[in-house]
Structures are given as structure tokens and as C-alpha cells.
XYZ file of N, CA and C in Angstrom:
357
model
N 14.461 27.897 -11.528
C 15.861 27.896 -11.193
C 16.060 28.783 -9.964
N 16.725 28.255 -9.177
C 16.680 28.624 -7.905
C 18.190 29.918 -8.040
N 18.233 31.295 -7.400
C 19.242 32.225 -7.408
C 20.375 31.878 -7.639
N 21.218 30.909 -6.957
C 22.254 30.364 -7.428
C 22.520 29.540 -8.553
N 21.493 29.022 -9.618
C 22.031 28.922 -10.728
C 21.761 27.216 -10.417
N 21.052 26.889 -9.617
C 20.578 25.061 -9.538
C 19.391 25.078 -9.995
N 19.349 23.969 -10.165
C 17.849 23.650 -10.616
C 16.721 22.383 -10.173
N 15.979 22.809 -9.379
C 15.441 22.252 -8.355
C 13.789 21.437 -8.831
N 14.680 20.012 -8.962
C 13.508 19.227 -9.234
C 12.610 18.814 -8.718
N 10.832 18.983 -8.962
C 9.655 18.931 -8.502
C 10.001 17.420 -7.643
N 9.576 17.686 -6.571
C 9.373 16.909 -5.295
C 8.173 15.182 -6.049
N 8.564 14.179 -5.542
C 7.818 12.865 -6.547
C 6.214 13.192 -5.270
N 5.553 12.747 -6.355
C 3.888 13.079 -5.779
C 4.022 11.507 -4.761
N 3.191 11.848 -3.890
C 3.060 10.580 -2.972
C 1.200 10.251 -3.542
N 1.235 8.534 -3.219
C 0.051 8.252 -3.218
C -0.151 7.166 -1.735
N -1.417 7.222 -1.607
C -1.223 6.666 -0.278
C -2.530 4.911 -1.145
N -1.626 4.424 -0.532
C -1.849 2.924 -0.981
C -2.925 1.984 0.113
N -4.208 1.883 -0.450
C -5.015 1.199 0.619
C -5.244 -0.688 -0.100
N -4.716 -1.368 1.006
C -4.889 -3.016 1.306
C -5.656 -3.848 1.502
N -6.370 -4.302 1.208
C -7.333 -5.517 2.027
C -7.146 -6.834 1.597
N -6.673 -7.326 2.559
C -6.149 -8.920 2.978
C -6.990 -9.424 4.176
N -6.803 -10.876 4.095
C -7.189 -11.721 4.843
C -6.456 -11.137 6.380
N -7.317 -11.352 7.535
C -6.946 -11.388 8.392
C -5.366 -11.826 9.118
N -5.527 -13.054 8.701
C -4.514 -13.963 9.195
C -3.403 -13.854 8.182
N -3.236 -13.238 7.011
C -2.319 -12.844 6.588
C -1.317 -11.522 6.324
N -2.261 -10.789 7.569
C -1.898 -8.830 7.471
C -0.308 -8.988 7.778
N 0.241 -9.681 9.119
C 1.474 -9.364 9.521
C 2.400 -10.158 8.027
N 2.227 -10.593 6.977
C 3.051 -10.912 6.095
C 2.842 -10.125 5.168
N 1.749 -9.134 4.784
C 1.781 -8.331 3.745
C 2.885 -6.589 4.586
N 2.381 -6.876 5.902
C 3.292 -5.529 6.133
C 4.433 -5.286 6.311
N 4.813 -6.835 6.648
C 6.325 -7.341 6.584
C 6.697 -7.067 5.011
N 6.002 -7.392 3.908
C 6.153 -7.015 2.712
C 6.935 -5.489 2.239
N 5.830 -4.383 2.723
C 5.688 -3.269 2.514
C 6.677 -3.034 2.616
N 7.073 -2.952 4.224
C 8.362 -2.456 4.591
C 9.841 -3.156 3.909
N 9.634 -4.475 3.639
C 10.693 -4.867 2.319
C 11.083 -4.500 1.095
N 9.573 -3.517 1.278
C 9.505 -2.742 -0.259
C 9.698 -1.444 -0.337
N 10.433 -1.167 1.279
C 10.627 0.275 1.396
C 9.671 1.282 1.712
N 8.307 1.025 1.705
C 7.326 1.642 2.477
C 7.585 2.137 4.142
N 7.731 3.092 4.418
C 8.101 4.067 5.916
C 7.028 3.771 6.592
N 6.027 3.854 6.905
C 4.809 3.346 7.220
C 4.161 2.756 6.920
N 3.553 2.069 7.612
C 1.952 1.452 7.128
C 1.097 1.377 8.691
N -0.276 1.432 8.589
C -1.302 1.754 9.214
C -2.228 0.158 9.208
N -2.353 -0.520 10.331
C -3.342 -1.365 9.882
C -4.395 -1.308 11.076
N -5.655 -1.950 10.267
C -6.984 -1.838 11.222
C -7.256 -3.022 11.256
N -8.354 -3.469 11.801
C -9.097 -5.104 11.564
C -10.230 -4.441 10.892
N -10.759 -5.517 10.044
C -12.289 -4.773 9.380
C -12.699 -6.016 9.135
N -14.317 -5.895 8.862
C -15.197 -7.148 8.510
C -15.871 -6.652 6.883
N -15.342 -7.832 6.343
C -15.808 -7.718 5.092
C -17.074 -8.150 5.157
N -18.374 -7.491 4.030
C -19.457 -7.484 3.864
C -20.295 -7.938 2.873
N -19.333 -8.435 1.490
C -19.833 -9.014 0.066
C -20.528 -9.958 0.712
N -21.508 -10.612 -0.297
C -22.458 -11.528 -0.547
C -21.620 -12.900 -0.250
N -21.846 -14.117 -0.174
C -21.015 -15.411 -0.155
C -20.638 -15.825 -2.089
N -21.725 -15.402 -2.624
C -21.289 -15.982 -4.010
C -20.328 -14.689 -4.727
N -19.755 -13.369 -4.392
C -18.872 -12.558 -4.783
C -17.927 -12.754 -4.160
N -17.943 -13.529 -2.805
C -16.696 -13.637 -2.402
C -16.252 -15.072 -2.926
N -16.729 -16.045 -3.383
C -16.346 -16.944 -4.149
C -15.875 -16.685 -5.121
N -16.704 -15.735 -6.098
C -15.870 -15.353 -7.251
C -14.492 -13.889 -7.188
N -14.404 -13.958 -6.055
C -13.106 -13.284 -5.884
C -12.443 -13.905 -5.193
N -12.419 -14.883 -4.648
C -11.559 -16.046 -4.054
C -10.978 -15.942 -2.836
N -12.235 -14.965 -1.786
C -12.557 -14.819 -0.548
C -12.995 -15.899 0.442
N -12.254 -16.697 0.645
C -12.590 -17.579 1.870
C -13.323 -16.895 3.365
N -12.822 -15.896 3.715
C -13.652 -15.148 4.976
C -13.643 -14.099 4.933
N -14.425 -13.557 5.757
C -14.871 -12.060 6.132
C -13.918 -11.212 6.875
N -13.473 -12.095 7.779
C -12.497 -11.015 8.548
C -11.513 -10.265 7.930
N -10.744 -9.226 7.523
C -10.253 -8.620 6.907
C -9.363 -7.778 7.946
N -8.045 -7.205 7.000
C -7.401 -6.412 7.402
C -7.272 -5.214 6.744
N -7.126 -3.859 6.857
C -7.844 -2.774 6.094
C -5.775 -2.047 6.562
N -5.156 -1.920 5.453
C -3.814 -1.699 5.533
C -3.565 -0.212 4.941
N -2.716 0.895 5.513
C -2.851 1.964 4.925
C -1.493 2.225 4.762
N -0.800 2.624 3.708
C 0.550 3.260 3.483
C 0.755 4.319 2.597
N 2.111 4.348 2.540
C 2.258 5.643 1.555
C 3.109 5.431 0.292
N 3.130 5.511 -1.136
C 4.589 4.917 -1.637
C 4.546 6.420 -2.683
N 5.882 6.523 -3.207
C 5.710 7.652 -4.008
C 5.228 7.445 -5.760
N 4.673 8.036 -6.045
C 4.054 7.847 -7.631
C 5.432 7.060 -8.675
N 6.338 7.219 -8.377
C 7.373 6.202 -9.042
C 7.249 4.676 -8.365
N 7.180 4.642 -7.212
C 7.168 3.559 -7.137
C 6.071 2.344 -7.426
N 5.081 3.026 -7.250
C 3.705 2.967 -6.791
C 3.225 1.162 -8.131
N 3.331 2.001 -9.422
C 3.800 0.513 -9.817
C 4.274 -0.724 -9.560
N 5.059 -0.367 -9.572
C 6.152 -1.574 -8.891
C 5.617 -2.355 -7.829
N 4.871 -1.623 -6.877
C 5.158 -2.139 -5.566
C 3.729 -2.608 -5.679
N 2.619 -2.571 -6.805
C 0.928 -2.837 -6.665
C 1.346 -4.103 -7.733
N 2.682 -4.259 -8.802
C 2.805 -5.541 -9.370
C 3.045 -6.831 -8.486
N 3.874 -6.273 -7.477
C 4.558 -7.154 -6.611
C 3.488 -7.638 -6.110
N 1.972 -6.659 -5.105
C 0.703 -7.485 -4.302
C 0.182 -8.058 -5.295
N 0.014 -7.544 -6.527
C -0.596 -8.978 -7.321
C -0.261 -9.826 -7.701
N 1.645 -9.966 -7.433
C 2.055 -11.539 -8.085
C 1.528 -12.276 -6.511
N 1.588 -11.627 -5.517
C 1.603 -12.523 -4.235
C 0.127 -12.703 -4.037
N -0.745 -12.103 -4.358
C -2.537 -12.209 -4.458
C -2.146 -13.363 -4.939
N -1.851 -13.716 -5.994
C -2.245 -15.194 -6.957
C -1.298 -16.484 -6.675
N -0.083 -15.948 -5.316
C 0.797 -17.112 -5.579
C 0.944 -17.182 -3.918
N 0.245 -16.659 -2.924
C 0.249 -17.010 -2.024
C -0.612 -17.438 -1.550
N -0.756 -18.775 -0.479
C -1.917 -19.492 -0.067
C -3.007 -18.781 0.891
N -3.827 -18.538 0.637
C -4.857 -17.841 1.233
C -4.720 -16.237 1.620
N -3.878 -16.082 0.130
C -3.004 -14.335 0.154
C -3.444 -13.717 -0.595
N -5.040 -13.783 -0.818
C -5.680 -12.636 -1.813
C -5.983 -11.525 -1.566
N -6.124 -10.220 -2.246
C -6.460 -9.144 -1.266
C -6.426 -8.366 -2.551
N -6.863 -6.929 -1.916
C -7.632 -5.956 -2.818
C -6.532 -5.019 -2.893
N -5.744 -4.225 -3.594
C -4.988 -2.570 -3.601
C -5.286 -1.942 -4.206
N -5.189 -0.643 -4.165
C -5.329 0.200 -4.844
C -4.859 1.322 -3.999
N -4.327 2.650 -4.910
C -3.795 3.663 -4.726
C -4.451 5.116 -4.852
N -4.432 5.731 -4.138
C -5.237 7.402 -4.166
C -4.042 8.425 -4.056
N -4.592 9.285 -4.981
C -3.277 10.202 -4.825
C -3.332 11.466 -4.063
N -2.738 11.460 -3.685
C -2.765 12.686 -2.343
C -2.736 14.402 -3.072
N -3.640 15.129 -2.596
C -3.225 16.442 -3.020
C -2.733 17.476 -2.614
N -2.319 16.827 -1.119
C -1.593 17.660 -0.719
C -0.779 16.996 0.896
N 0.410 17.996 0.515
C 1.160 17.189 1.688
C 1.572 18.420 2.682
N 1.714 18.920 3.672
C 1.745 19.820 4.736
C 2.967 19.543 5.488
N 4.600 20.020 5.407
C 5.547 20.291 6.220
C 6.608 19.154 5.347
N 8.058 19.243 5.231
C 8.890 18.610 4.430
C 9.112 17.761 4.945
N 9.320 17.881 6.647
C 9.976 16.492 7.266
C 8.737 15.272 7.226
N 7.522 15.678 7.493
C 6.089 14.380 6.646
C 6.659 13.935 5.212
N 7.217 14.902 4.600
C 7.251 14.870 2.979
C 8.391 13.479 2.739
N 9.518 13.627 3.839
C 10.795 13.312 3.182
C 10.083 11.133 4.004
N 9.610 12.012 5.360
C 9.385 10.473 6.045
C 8.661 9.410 5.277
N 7.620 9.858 4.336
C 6.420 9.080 3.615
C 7.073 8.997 2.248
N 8.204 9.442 1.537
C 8.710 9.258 0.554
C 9.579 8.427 0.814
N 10.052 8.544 2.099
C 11.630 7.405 1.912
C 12.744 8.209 1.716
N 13.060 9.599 1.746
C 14.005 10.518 1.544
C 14.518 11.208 3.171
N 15.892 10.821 2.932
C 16.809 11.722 3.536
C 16.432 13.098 3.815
């Protein structure tokens, strides 16, 4: 409890959310993100390296890849990894990998408020 008698609720943990999609489908997953309220996202080109028969059974048509980096906060973080997997399975050649790492530390408030989505 802060001197004046408020009470000052723990800041939401950020996790930073890593992507891999098809090439030719990066500019529609980041168009996504940011629909989903994500402040950033980071993308690279990358070449995927699995075998031909793992990428069959993950339903990898090519190698070229897009390697996508963002930030969402641990509340959302759900939500927003249900949403890439309804679109993994219901978009045409829109499969791709997510997963989330959680950050342990964040350095200065105005980073804090930009990568959360806060005022």
C-alpha cells in the first residue's frame, strides 16, 4: 500500500510471443497481431530445416518461413495463441508454429506501458 492509502496493483507480466508461418503468409498474420492489439511485432525471413516427411506430417508445404516476434501480456497471451490456432487449421496455406516465453525482466516503464498496450 502505497503512503496515501492506494493500493497499487502488480504490473501484468509480459511474454514475448515467437511465430513461424509460411512465408507468403507473414503480412496476414501481422496484420492479425496488431488486430489483436499487439504494439509490436518484429519479423525476419528464415529457412526452415525439417526433413520432407516432418514437414508433411505437420502440414508444411515449404521451407521458406517467416520467424515473427511480439509481445502480449500474460492475460492475454491465451486468447491471442487460441485465435493462431483456429487460423493454423482454417486458413489456406496458414499453418505455423507459436509459442510464448516469458520475460524476466523488463527495464524502464515507458518499454513497460508500450509492449503491454497501456496508457
Amino acid at each position: 500500500m502505497a503512503e496515501n492509502g492506494t493500493i497499487h496493483q502488480a504490473p501484468d507480466k509480459l511474454k514475448l510471443l515467437v511465430l513461424i508461418v509460411n512465408r507468403n503468409k507473414a503480412e496476414y498474420y501481422l496484420d492479425l497481431l496488431q488486430d489483436l492489439g499487439l504494439s509490436a511485432s518484429f519479423s525476419t525471413q528464415a529457412e526452415g530445416t525439417a526433413q520432407t516427411e516432418m514437414l508433411q506430417m505437420l502440414g508444411f508445404g515449404q521451407t521458406e518461413k517467416e520467424l515473427i516476434l511480439s509481445v502480449v501480456t500474460e492475460t492475454r497471451a491465451h486468447a491471442v495463441l487460441e485465435t493462431l490456432e483456429e487460423k493454423f487449421s482454417t486458413i489456406r496455406n496458414g499453418k505455423g508454429i507459436a509459442l510464448t516465453v516469458p520475460f524476466s525482466a523488463m527495464v524502464g516503464l515507458n518499454a513497460y506501458r508500450f509492449f503491454a498496450n497501456t496508457k
